[in-house]
Amino acid sequence: MWVNSASYLMIWVLSLLLLSDNSKVEGLGVNWGTQANHKLPPNTVVQMLKDNGIQKVKLFDADESTLSAFSGTNIEVMVAIPNGELNAMLDYKRAQKWVEKNVTRYHFRGGVNIKYVAVGNEPFLKSYNGTFENATLPALKNIQNALNEAGVGDIVKATVPLNADVYESPQGTPVPSAGRFRPDVADLMTQMVQFMSQNNAPFSVNIYPFLSLYGSVGFPVDYAFFDGGAEPIQDNGIQYTNVFDANFDTLVSSLKAVGFGDMPIIVGEVGWPTNGDVNANINNAIRFYRGLLPRLAANTGTPLRPGNIEMYLFGLLDEDAKTIAPGNFERHWGIFRYDGQPKFPMDLTGQNRDVYLVGAKDVKYLENQWCEFNPNAKDMSKLQENMNYACTFADCTPLGYGSSCQNMDTNGNISYAFNVYFQTQNQNLEACNFQGLARLTMKNISTDTCNFTIQIASSALRIAVPAAFSLIITALMYLFL
Ligand SMILES: *[C@@H]1O[C@H](CO)[C@@H](O)[C@H](O)[C@H]1NC(C)=O
Ligand SMILES: *[C@@H]1O[C@H](CO)[C@@H](O)[C@H](O)[C@H]1NC(C)=O
Ligand SMILES: *[C@@H]1O[C@H](CO)[C@@H](O)[C@H](O)[C@H]1NC(C)=O
Ligand SMILES: *[C@@H]1O[C@H](CO)[C@@H](O)[C@H](O)[C@H]1NC(C)=O
Ligand SMILES: *[C@@H]1O[C@H](CO)[C@@H](O)[C@H](O)[C@H]1NC(C)=O
Ligand SMILES: *[C@@H]1O[C@H](CO)[C@@H](O)[C@H](O)[C@H]1NC(C)=O
């Protein structure tokens, strides 16, 4: 009897161990972009990653305060050289300096676990018209060579995060097995792949089923998700029921066609936005991740590459200062809101339990006050002008077609614009005037679907700037009086 309960205990302990092991999904990372008007402190964000068992992160630069927050955490970090800095890296000495300052400096026990350097960000995007085509490969070579020379090349690999439009299947045979690199970059891609392969660096690609759906009229909605509802595409006996697999395998075929069919591939960005378009909403994001995460946990892979795929979700947080050239959804990719709170249930272990991620802790908010349209204002002639002003300097994308705030009346959307500007300006009272058209309110004017949010308090430095400024002005006034 006693033996029996002991073995039960044993099984219980073992299953606990297995469960806790399970909570860290092999291969799962997140993209942490920081193009937000109000940023969470790096330490808060790193704590969020730890609390959620996320062990890999992809950054878009090598900012010192961000990197320092990873010291001693063992979280794998991909640092990056933005496209605008690629040209500078054509000078080998400059590239060496970059590596010294932004990689090797952190390379010590208790330092930062830097694993990749991303050279550029989607530099061959068609819409860049070739602007970065000449610089990317030489910059990649200089960085990897500098890493090798510094003695960290075995651990730190340089790669180029590419967008999925560097490869395609021909019009006539739109099947993954016919995948080839885009003709205008095919030679370049071949040389790049060759170099990365020599250095055991992985290929990095961003795959966005949402963009396939957004960008092509008549795209079958179900094919963007993983629940198998779409009419399968037949390819040499393989059935493709989702665009993610088809896209990934088009890359596998493109690599094979240039002689590198076994090159490791990491998915640098994958995700679903929650606002800013008819298909960008919480329900679709839930549906997408409920398909993606179990496959990741089960090491499903794709038909041509079964097994584990290293993947970085895009993105960690909403970024209200990103360009909306690609579309209004661009500012709403976060699995967390702007303030680090989870938007929807998400189970990173792939078991699709109805659980939420752990949000950012100890977030400091500005006061509970909002700015709204004043319907008693005397002169309404400048209304449109003022609304445009607010929306130029703050994020009004939730007001757009198909978005969370599109169903308000005219007064409601003016108030939305005024409030988001006021919050972006740290609730500076002068930012709630709009030529007498606005007024302050202590009442939460949010609606069922539209959040009139309170911004997070900026870091001390940012608040200190206007304060220092007014000090200087006061000093000047004394001088002149
Ligand atoms: C290190 O990275 C930062 C941030 O991306 C960049 O501004 C800086 O120029 C880099 N340092 C060197 C020495 O290249
Ligand atoms: C690329 O070319 C198009 C059409 O000529 C132009 O509208 C666009 O601004 C260009 N983009 C860049 C980044 O130069
Ligand atoms: C890239 O190099 C080619 C050949 O030297 C040149 O014709 C082209 O203008 C360059 N492109 C850019 C964007 O600098
Ligand atoms: C504002 O409200 C009106 C409804 O009166 C609506 O037609 C309009 O599209 C809304 N959004 C914006 C950005 O003006
Ligand atoms: C305002 O109201 C909305 C909707 O009820 C709610 O979700 C939000 O938390 C409230 N905001 C504050 C700061 O209380
Ligand atoms: C509004 O914000 C609150 C948190 O303050 C959140 O719980 C709620 O889900 C949000 N509502 C919408 C419609 O985004």
Coordinates of C-alpha atoms and ligand atoms in Angstrom, one line a residue:
M1 CA 0.0 0.0 0.0
W2 CA 2.7 2.4 1.1
V3 CA 4.8 1.4 -2.0
N4 CA 1.8 2.1 -4.1
S5 CA 1.3 5.6 -2.8
A6 CA 5.0 6.3 -3.1
S7 CA 4.9 5.4 -6.8
Y8 CA 1.8 7.6 -7.2
L9 CA 3.7 10.4 -5.6
M10 CA 6.5 9.6 -8.0
I11 CA 4.2 9.8 -11.0
W12 CA 2.7 13.0 -9.7
V13 CA 6.1 14.6 -9.3
L14 CA 7.2 13.4 -12.7
S15 CA 4.1 14.7 -14.4
L16 CA 4.6 18.1 -12.6
L17 CA 8.1 18.1 -14.0
L18 CA 6.8 17.3 -17.5
L19 CA 4.1 20.0 -17.2
S20 CA 6.5 22.7 -16.1
D21 CA 8.8 21.7 -18.9
N22 CA 5.9 22.0 -21.3
S23 CA 5.3 25.6 -20.2
K24 CA 8.4 26.6 -22.2
V25 CA 7.6 26.2 -25.8
E26 CA 10.7 25.1 -27.7
G27 CA 11.5 27.5 -30.5
L28 CA 9.0 30.2 -29.6
G29 CA 10.2 33.8 -29.6
V30 CA 8.7 37.3 -29.9
N31 CA 9.5 40.5 -31.8
W32 CA 9.9 43.5 -29.5
G33 CA 9.4 46.6 -31.5
T34 CA 9.6 50.0 -29.7
Q35 CA 7.9 52.5 -32.1
A36 CA 5.5 53.7 -29.5
N37 CA 4.8 57.2 -28.2
H38 CA 5.0 55.8 -24.6
K39 CA 7.2 52.9 -24.0
L40 CA 7.2 50.5 -21.1
P41 CA 10.5 50.4 -19.2
P42 CA 12.8 47.6 -20.6
N43 CA 13.0 45.9 -17.2
T44 CA 9.2 45.6 -17.1
V45 CA 9.1 44.1 -20.6
V46 CA 11.9 41.6 -19.8
Q47 CA 10.0 40.6 -16.7
M48 CA 6.9 39.9 -18.8
L49 CA 9.0 37.6 -21.1
K50 CA 10.3 35.7 -18.1
D51 CA 6.8 35.5 -16.5
N52 CA 5.5 33.9 -19.7
G53 CA 8.4 31.5 -20.2
I54 CA 9.4 33.2 -23.5
Q55 CA 13.1 32.5 -24.1
K56 CA 13.8 34.2 -27.4
V57 CA 13.4 37.8 -28.5
K58 CA 14.0 39.6 -31.7
L59 CA 14.9 43.3 -31.6
F60 CA 15.0 46.0 -34.3
D61 CA 18.2 47.7 -33.2
A62 CA 20.8 47.3 -30.5
D63 CA 19.7 49.9 -28.0
E64 CA 21.8 49.9 -25.0
S65 CA 19.1 50.3 -22.3
T66 CA 17.1 47.5 -23.9
L67 CA 20.1 45.1 -24.1
S68 CA 21.2 45.8 -20.6
A69 CA 17.8 44.7 -19.3
F70 CA 18.6 41.2 -20.7
S71 CA 21.8 40.9 -18.7
G72 CA 22.0 37.6 -16.8
T73 CA 18.6 36.4 -18.1
N74 CA 19.8 33.8 -20.6
I75 CA 17.0 34.9 -23.0
E76 CA 18.3 34.5 -26.5
V77 CA 18.5 37.9 -28.2
M78 CA 18.6 38.8 -31.9
V79 CA 20.0 42.3 -32.2
A80 CA 19.6 44.3 -35.5
I81 CA 21.1 46.8 -37.8
P82 CA 18.3 48.9 -39.3
N83 CA 18.2 49.4 -43.1
G84 CA 19.3 53.0 -42.8
E85 CA 22.6 51.9 -41.2
L86 CA 23.5 49.2 -43.8
N87 CA 25.5 51.6 -46.0
A88 CA 27.8 52.4 -43.1
M89 CA 28.6 48.7 -42.7
L90 CA 30.2 48.6 -46.1
D91 CA 33.3 49.8 -44.3
Y92 CA 34.8 46.8 -42.5
K93 CA 36.3 48.8 -39.7
R94 CA 32.9 50.3 -39.0
A95 CA 31.3 46.8 -39.0
Q96 CA 34.0 45.7 -36.6
K97 CA 33.1 48.6 -34.3
W98 CA 29.4 47.7 -34.5
V99 CA 30.2 44.2 -33.4
E100 CA 32.5 45.3 -30.7
K101 CA 30.0 47.8 -29.2
N102 CA 26.8 45.9 -29.8
V103 CA 27.8 42.2 -29.5
T104 CA 31.1 41.4 -27.9
R105 CA 30.8 44.0 -25.2
Y106 CA 27.8 41.9 -23.8
H107 CA 29.6 38.6 -24.3
F108 CA 30.6 37.5 -20.8
R109 CA 29.2 35.4 -18.0
G110 CA 26.1 37.1 -16.7
G111 CA 26.0 39.3 -19.9
V112 CA 23.5 39.1 -22.7
N113 CA 22.9 35.9 -24.6
I114 CA 23.1 37.4 -28.1
K115 CA 22.5 34.7 -30.7
Y116 CA 21.9 36.5 -34.0
V117 CA 22.6 39.8 -35.7
A118 CA 19.8 40.8 -38.1
V119 CA 21.4 42.7 -40.9
G120 CA 18.6 45.0 -42.2
N121 CA 14.9 44.4 -42.0
E122 CA 13.1 43.1 -45.1
P123 CA 15.6 45.0 -47.3
F124 CA 14.5 43.5 -50.6
L125 CA 10.8 44.5 -50.1
K126 CA 9.5 45.3 -53.6
S127 CA 8.2 48.6 -52.3
Y128 CA 11.7 49.8 -51.5
N129 CA 12.5 49.8 -55.2
G130 CA 15.9 48.3 -54.8
T131 CA 17.2 51.0 -52.4
F132 CA 19.0 48.5 -50.1
E133 CA 19.9 45.8 -52.7
N134 CA 23.5 46.8 -53.1
A135 CA 24.4 47.2 -49.5
T136 CA 22.8 44.2 -47.9
L137 CA 25.1 41.4 -48.9
P138 CA 28.4 43.2 -48.3
A139 CA 27.1 44.4 -44.9
L140 CA 26.1 40.8 -44.0
K141 CA 29.6 39.6 -45.0
N142 CA 31.3 42.3 -43.0
I143 CA 29.3 41.7 -39.9
Q144 CA 29.7 37.9 -40.0
N145 CA 33.4 38.2 -40.8
A146 CA 33.8 40.7 -37.9
L147 CA 31.9 38.3 -35.6
N148 CA 34.2 35.5 -36.7
E149 CA 37.3 37.6 -36.2
A150 CA 36.2 38.6 -32.7
G151 CA 35.9 34.9 -31.9
V152 CA 32.2 34.8 -31.4
G153 CA 31.2 33.5 -34.9
D154 CA 30.4 30.0 -33.6
I155 CA 27.8 31.4 -31.3
V156 CA 26.5 34.5 -33.0
K157 CA 25.2 34.3 -36.5
A158 CA 24.4 37.1 -38.9
T159 CA 21.3 36.7 -41.0
V160 CA 19.0 39.0 -43.1
P161 CA 15.3 38.9 -42.1
L162 CA 13.6 38.7 -45.4
N163 CA 10.0 39.2 -46.4
A164 CA 8.2 36.4 -48.2
D165 CA 8.1 38.4 -51.5
V166 CA 11.7 37.4 -52.2
Y167 CA 10.4 34.1 -53.6
E168 CA 7.3 33.1 -55.5
S169 CA 5.7 30.3 -57.6
P170 CA 5.3 31.0 -61.3
Q171 CA 1.8 32.2 -62.4
G172 CA 1.1 29.1 -64.4
T173 CA 2.0 26.6 -61.6
P174 CA 1.1 28.3 -58.3
V175 CA 2.3 25.3 -56.2
P176 CA 5.0 25.3 -53.5
S177 CA 7.2 22.8 -55.3
A178 CA 7.6 25.3 -58.1
G179 CA 9.0 28.0 -55.8
R180 CA 11.9 30.1 -57.0
F181 CA 13.6 33.3 -55.8
R182 CA 12.2 36.5 -57.4
P183 CA 14.0 37.0 -60.7
D184 CA 15.3 40.5 -59.9
V185 CA 17.0 39.3 -56.7
A186 CA 17.7 35.7 -57.6
D187 CA 21.5 36.0 -58.1
L188 CA 21.8 38.1 -55.0
M189 CA 19.8 35.6 -53.0
T190 CA 21.9 32.7 -54.2
Q191 CA 25.1 34.4 -53.2
M192 CA 23.6 35.4 -49.8
V193 CA 22.4 31.9 -49.1
Q194 CA 25.8 30.5 -50.1
F195 CA 27.6 32.8 -47.7
M196 CA 25.1 32.1 -44.8
S197 CA 25.4 28.4 -45.4
Q198 CA 29.2 28.6 -45.2
N199 CA 28.8 30.2 -41.8
N200 CA 26.1 27.9 -40.6
A201 CA 23.7 30.8 -40.3
P202 CA 20.0 30.2 -40.8
F203 CA 17.7 31.8 -43.4
S204 CA 15.2 34.1 -41.8
V205 CA 11.8 34.8 -43.3
N206 CA 8.6 36.7 -42.3
I207 CA 5.4 35.0 -43.2
Y208 CA 2.0 36.7 -42.9
P209 CA -1.2 34.9 -43.7
F210 CA -3.0 38.1 -42.7
L211 CA -1.3 40.0 -45.5
S212 CA -2.1 37.3 -48.0
L213 CA -5.8 37.8 -47.1
Y214 CA -5.5 41.6 -47.0
G215 CA -3.6 41.9 -50.2
S216 CA -5.5 39.7 -52.6
V217 CA -9.2 40.0 -53.5
G218 CA -10.9 36.7 -53.4
F219 CA -8.3 35.0 -51.2
P220 CA -10.1 32.2 -49.4
V221 CA -10.4 33.3 -45.8
D222 CA -10.1 29.8 -44.3
Y223 CA -6.8 29.3 -46.1
A224 CA -5.3 32.0 -43.9
F225 CA -6.0 29.9 -40.8
F226 CA -5.0 26.4 -39.7
D227 CA -8.4 24.7 -39.1
G228 CA -8.5 22.9 -42.4
G229 CA -11.7 24.5 -43.8
A230 CA -10.1 25.6 -47.1
E231 CA -10.2 23.7 -50.4
P232 CA -6.8 22.0 -50.4
I233 CA -4.1 22.8 -53.0
Q234 CA -2.7 19.7 -54.5
D235 CA 1.1 19.5 -55.1
N236 CA 2.7 16.3 -56.1
G237 CA 0.6 14.3 -53.7
I238 CA 0.9 16.8 -50.9
Q239 CA -2.3 18.6 -49.9
Y240 CA -1.9 22.2 -48.6
T241 CA -4.8 23.5 -46.5
N242 CA -3.2 26.7 -45.2
V243 CA -1.1 29.5 -46.7
F244 CA 1.5 29.4 -44.0
D245 CA 2.6 25.8 -45.0
A246 CA 2.4 26.6 -48.7
N247 CA 4.4 29.8 -48.3
F248 CA 7.1 28.1 -46.1
D249 CA 7.4 25.2 -48.5
T250 CA 7.7 27.6 -51.5
L251 CA 10.8 28.9 -49.7
V252 CA 12.1 25.4 -49.1
S253 CA 11.7 24.7 -52.9
S254 CA 13.4 28.0 -53.8
L255 CA 16.4 27.1 -51.6
K256 CA 16.5 23.6 -53.1
A257 CA 16.5 25.0 -56.6
V258 CA 19.7 26.9 -55.8
G259 CA 21.3 23.9 -54.1
F260 CA 20.6 24.6 -50.4
G261 CA 17.5 22.5 -49.8
D262 CA 18.6 21.7 -46.3
M263 CA 19.4 25.2 -45.0
P264 CA 17.8 25.8 -41.6
I265 CA 14.9 28.3 -41.7
I266 CA 13.6 30.5 -38.9
V267 CA 10.4 32.4 -39.1
G268 CA 11.4 35.9 -38.0
E269 CA 7.9 37.2 -37.9
V270 CA 4.4 35.6 -37.8
G271 CA 1.2 36.9 -36.2
W272 CA -2.2 38.5 -36.6
P273 CA -3.3 42.1 -35.9
T274 CA -6.3 42.9 -33.8
N275 CA -7.5 46.3 -35.1
G276 CA -7.3 48.5 -38.2
D277 CA -9.0 46.3 -40.8
V278 CA -12.2 44.2 -41.2
N279 CA -10.1 41.1 -40.8
A280 CA -7.9 42.5 -38.1
N281 CA -9.8 41.7 -34.9
I282 CA -9.5 39.8 -31.7
N283 CA -11.6 36.8 -32.9
N284 CA -9.4 36.2 -35.9
A285 CA -6.2 36.6 -33.9
I286 CA -7.5 34.0 -31.5
R287 CA -8.4 31.7 -34.4
F288 CA -4.9 32.2 -35.9
Y289 CA -2.9 31.5 -32.7
R290 CA -5.1 28.6 -31.7
G291 CA -4.0 27.0 -35.0
L292 CA -0.4 28.1 -34.9
L293 CA 0.7 27.4 -31.3
P294 CA -0.4 23.7 -31.0
R295 CA 1.5 23.0 -34.2
L296 CA 4.5 24.7 -32.8
A297 CA 4.3 22.7 -29.5
A298 CA 3.8 19.4 -31.4
N299 CA 6.7 20.2 -33.7
T300 CA 4.4 19.7 -36.7
G301 CA 6.4 21.7 -39.1
T302 CA 5.3 21.7 -42.8
P303 CA 4.9 18.9 -45.3
L304 CA 8.5 19.6 -46.7
R305 CA 10.0 20.3 -43.3
P306 CA 8.4 18.3 -40.6
G307 CA 9.7 19.0 -37.1
N308 CA 10.5 22.0 -34.9
I309 CA 10.5 25.5 -36.5
E310 CA 12.0 28.4 -34.6
M311 CA 9.4 31.2 -34.8
Y312 CA 9.1 34.7 -33.5
L313 CA 5.6 36.1 -33.0
F314 CA 4.9 39.6 -34.3
G315 CA 4.6 41.3 -32.1
L316 CA 4.9 41.7 -28.4
L317 CA 3.3 45.1 -27.9
D318 CA 1.2 47.5 -30.0
E319 CA 3.2 50.3 -31.5
D320 CA 1.2 53.5 -32.0
A321 CA 4.0 55.4 -33.8
K322 CA 4.6 52.9 -36.6
T323 CA 4.0 54.1 -40.2
I324 CA 0.6 53.1 -41.5
A325 CA 1.8 52.9 -45.1
P326 CA 1.1 49.2 -45.2
G327 CA -2.4 49.8 -43.6
N328 CA -4.1 50.9 -40.4
F329 CA -3.5 47.5 -38.9
E330 CA 0.2 48.1 -38.7
R331 CA -0.1 49.7 -35.2
H332 CA -2.1 46.7 -33.7
W333 CA 0.0 43.6 -34.1
G334 CA 0.7 43.2 -30.3
I335 CA -0.3 40.0 -28.4
F336 CA -0.3 42.6 -25.6
R337 CA -1.8 46.1 -25.6
Y338 CA 0.3 49.3 -25.6
D339 CA 0.4 49.0 -21.7
G340 CA 1.6 45.4 -21.6
Q341 CA -1.8 43.8 -20.7
P342 CA -2.9 40.8 -22.7
K343 CA -5.7 41.3 -25.3
F344 CA -7.1 37.9 -25.5
P345 CA -6.7 34.3 -24.2
M346 CA -3.5 32.7 -25.5
D347 CA -1.9 29.4 -24.4
L348 CA 1.8 29.4 -25.4
T349 CA 2.0 25.7 -24.5
G350 CA -0.2 24.9 -27.4
Q351 CA -2.9 23.2 -25.3
N352 CA -5.4 25.9 -26.2
R353 CA -6.5 26.3 -22.6
D354 CA -8.6 29.4 -21.8
V355 CA -5.8 31.2 -20.1
Y356 CA -4.3 34.7 -20.5
L357 CA -0.6 35.6 -20.7
V358 CA 0.9 37.3 -17.7
G359 CA 0.7 41.1 -18.2
A360 CA 3.3 43.8 -17.4
K361 CA 3.5 44.4 -13.7
D362 CA 3.5 47.7 -11.8
V363 CA 2.6 49.8 -14.9
K364 CA 2.2 53.5 -14.0
Y365 CA -0.6 55.3 -15.8
L366 CA -1.4 58.9 -16.2
E367 CA -4.4 60.2 -14.2
N368 CA -8.0 59.1 -14.9
Q369 CA -9.0 62.0 -17.1
W370 CA -10.0 62.3 -20.7
C371 CA -10.3 65.0 -23.3
E372 CA -13.6 65.3 -25.2
F373 CA -15.3 67.4 -27.8
N374 CA -17.2 70.4 -26.2
P375 CA -20.6 70.5 -28.0
N376 CA -21.2 74.0 -26.5
A377 CA -18.2 75.5 -28.3
K378 CA -19.1 78.7 -30.2
D379 CA -17.1 78.5 -33.3
M380 CA -17.3 75.1 -35.1
S381 CA -15.7 76.2 -38.3
K382 CA -12.2 74.8 -37.4
L383 CA -13.4 71.4 -36.2
Q384 CA -12.1 69.3 -39.1
E385 CA -8.8 71.1 -39.1
N386 CA -8.3 70.4 -35.4
M387 CA -9.3 66.8 -35.7
N388 CA -6.8 66.4 -38.6
Y389 CA -4.2 67.9 -36.4
A390 CA -4.9 65.5 -33.5
C391 CA -4.8 62.5 -35.9
T392 CA -1.5 63.6 -37.5
F393 CA 0.3 63.5 -34.2
A394 CA -1.6 60.7 -32.4
D395 CA -3.0 57.3 -33.5
C396 CA -6.6 57.6 -34.8
T397 CA -6.5 54.2 -36.6
P398 CA -9.2 52.7 -34.4
L399 CA -11.6 55.2 -36.1
G400 CA -11.1 53.7 -39.5
Y401 CA -13.3 51.3 -41.5
G402 CA -13.6 47.9 -40.0
S403 CA -12.0 49.0 -36.7
S404 CA -13.1 49.0 -33.1
C405 CA -14.2 52.7 -33.0
Q406 CA -15.9 53.0 -36.4
N407 CA -19.5 52.9 -35.1
M408 CA -19.5 56.1 -33.1
D409 CA -21.3 59.3 -34.1
T410 CA -19.4 62.4 -35.3
N411 CA -19.1 63.8 -31.8
G412 CA -17.7 60.5 -30.6
N413 CA -15.0 60.3 -33.2
I414 CA -14.0 63.9 -32.6
S415 CA -13.7 63.1 -28.9
Y416 CA -11.6 60.1 -29.7
A417 CA -9.2 62.1 -31.7
F418 CA -8.9 64.8 -29.1
N419 CA -8.4 62.3 -26.3
V420 CA -5.8 60.2 -28.0
Y421 CA -3.8 63.4 -28.8
F422 CA -4.2 64.6 -25.2
Q423 CA -2.9 61.3 -23.8
T424 CA 0.0 61.2 -26.3
Q425 CA 0.9 64.6 -25.0
N426 CA 1.1 63.3 -21.4
Q427 CA -2.2 64.9 -20.6
N428 CA -0.7 68.4 -20.9
L429 CA -3.7 70.7 -20.3
E430 CA -2.8 72.8 -23.4
A431 CA -3.2 69.7 -25.5
C432 CA -6.9 69.6 -24.6
N433 CA -7.9 73.0 -26.0
F434 CA -8.2 72.7 -29.8
Q435 CA -9.2 76.4 -30.2
G436 CA -11.9 76.0 -27.5
L437 CA -13.4 73.0 -29.1
A438 CA -12.3 70.6 -26.4
R439 CA -12.9 70.1 -22.7
L440 CA -11.5 67.9 -19.9
T441 CA -13.7 65.2 -18.3
M442 CA -13.3 62.9 -15.4
K443 CA -15.9 60.6 -16.8
N444 CA -14.7 57.5 -18.7
I445 CA -16.1 58.1 -22.2
S446 CA -15.3 54.6 -23.6
T447 CA -18.0 52.7 -25.3
D448 CA -18.7 49.0 -25.5
T449 CA -16.3 48.5 -28.4
C450 CA -14.1 51.6 -28.3
N451 CA -11.6 52.2 -25.5
F452 CA -10.7 55.8 -24.8
T453 CA -7.4 54.8 -23.2
I454 CA -5.3 56.4 -20.5
Q455 CA -1.7 56.5 -21.5
I456 CA 1.1 55.0 -19.4
A457 CA 3.3 57.5 -17.6
S458 CA 6.5 58.1 -19.6
S459 CA 9.8 57.4 -18.1
A460 CA 11.2 60.1 -15.7
L461 CA 13.4 61.4 -18.5
R462 CA 10.6 62.2 -20.8
I463 CA 8.6 64.0 -18.1
A464 CA 11.7 65.9 -17.1
V465 CA 12.1 67.4 -20.5
P466 CA 9.1 69.8 -20.5
A467 CA 9.8 70.5 -16.8
A468 CA 13.4 71.5 -17.7
F469 CA 12.1 73.5 -20.6
S470 CA 9.7 75.5 -18.4
L471 CA 12.6 76.1 -15.9
I472 CA 14.7 77.6 -18.8
I473 CA 11.7 79.8 -19.9
T474 CA 11.2 81.0 -16.3
A475 CA 14.9 81.8 -16.1
L476 CA 14.8 83.7 -19.4
M477 CA 11.7 85.7 -18.2
Y478 CA 13.6 86.8 -15.1
L479 CA 16.5 87.9 -17.3
F480 CA 14.3 90.1 -19.4
L481 CA 12.2 91.6 -16.7
Ligands
LIG1 C1 25.2 50.1 -31.7 O1 23.8 50.0 -32.0 C2 23.1 51.2 -31.8 C3 21.6 51.0 -31.8 O2 21.2 50.3 -32.9 C4 23.6 52.2 -32.9 O3 22.9 53.4 -32.8 C5 25.1 52.4 -32.8 O4 25.6 53.1 -33.8 C6 25.8 51.0 -32.7 N1 27.2 51.2 -32.3 C7 28.2 51.2 -33.2 C8 29.6 51.5 -32.6 O5 28.1 51.0 -34.3
LIG2 C1 9.1 53.3 -55.1 O1 8.6 53.7 -56.4 C2 7.2 54.0 -56.3 C3 6.7 54.3 -57.7 O2 7.6 54.9 -58.5 C4 7.1 55.3 -55.4 O3 5.7 55.7 -55.3 C5 7.6 55.0 -54.0 O4 7.6 56.1 -53.2 C6 9.0 54.4 -54.1 N1 9.4 54.0 -52.8 C7 10.6 54.3 -52.2 C8 10.9 53.7 -50.9 O5 11.5 54.9 -52.8
LIG3 C1 23.4 49.4 -57.3 O1 24.5 49.1 -58.1 C2 24.2 49.2 -59.5 C3 25.5 48.7 -60.2 O2 26.6 49.3 -59.7 C4 23.8 50.6 -59.8 O3 23.5 50.7 -61.2 C5 22.6 51.0 -59.0 O4 22.2 52.3 -59.2 C6 22.8 50.8 -57.5 N1 21.6 51.0 -56.8 C7 21.5 51.8 -55.7 C8 20.1 51.9 -55.1 O5 22.4 52.4 -55.2
LIG4 C1 -17.0 59.9 -37.8 O1 -18.4 59.8 -37.7 C2 -19.2 59.7 -38.9 C3 -20.6 59.5 -38.5 O2 -21.3 60.7 -38.4 C4 -18.6 58.7 -39.9 O3 -19.3 58.8 -41.1 C5 -17.2 58.9 -40.0 O4 -16.7 57.9 -40.9 C6 -16.5 58.8 -38.7 N1 -15.0 58.7 -38.8 C7 -14.2 59.6 -39.1 C8 -12.7 59.3 -39.0 O5 -14.5 60.8 -39.4
LIG5 C1 -13.1 52.8 -19.2 O1 -14.2 52.0 -19.6 C2 -13.8 50.9 -20.4 C3 -15.1 50.2 -20.9 O2 -16.0 50.0 -19.8 C4 -13.0 49.9 -19.5 O3 -12.6 48.8 -20.2 C5 -11.7 50.7 -19.1 O4 -11.0 49.9 -18.2 C6 -12.1 52.0 -18.4 N1 -10.9 52.8 -18.2 C7 -10.5 53.2 -17.0 C8 -9.2 53.9 -16.9 O5 -11.1 53.0 -15.9
LIG6 C1 -10.6 48.2 -23.0 O1 -9.5 48.2 -22.1 C2 -9.7 47.3 -21.0 C3 -8.6 47.5 -20.0 O2 -8.5 48.8 -19.6 C4 -9.8 45.9 -21.5 O3 -10.1 45.0 -20.4 C5 -10.9 45.8 -22.5 O4 -10.9 44.5 -23.1 C6 -10.7 46.8 -23.6 N1 -11.9 46.8 -24.5 C7 -11.8 46.8 -25.9 C8 -13.1 46.8 -26.6 O5 -10.7 46.9 -26.4

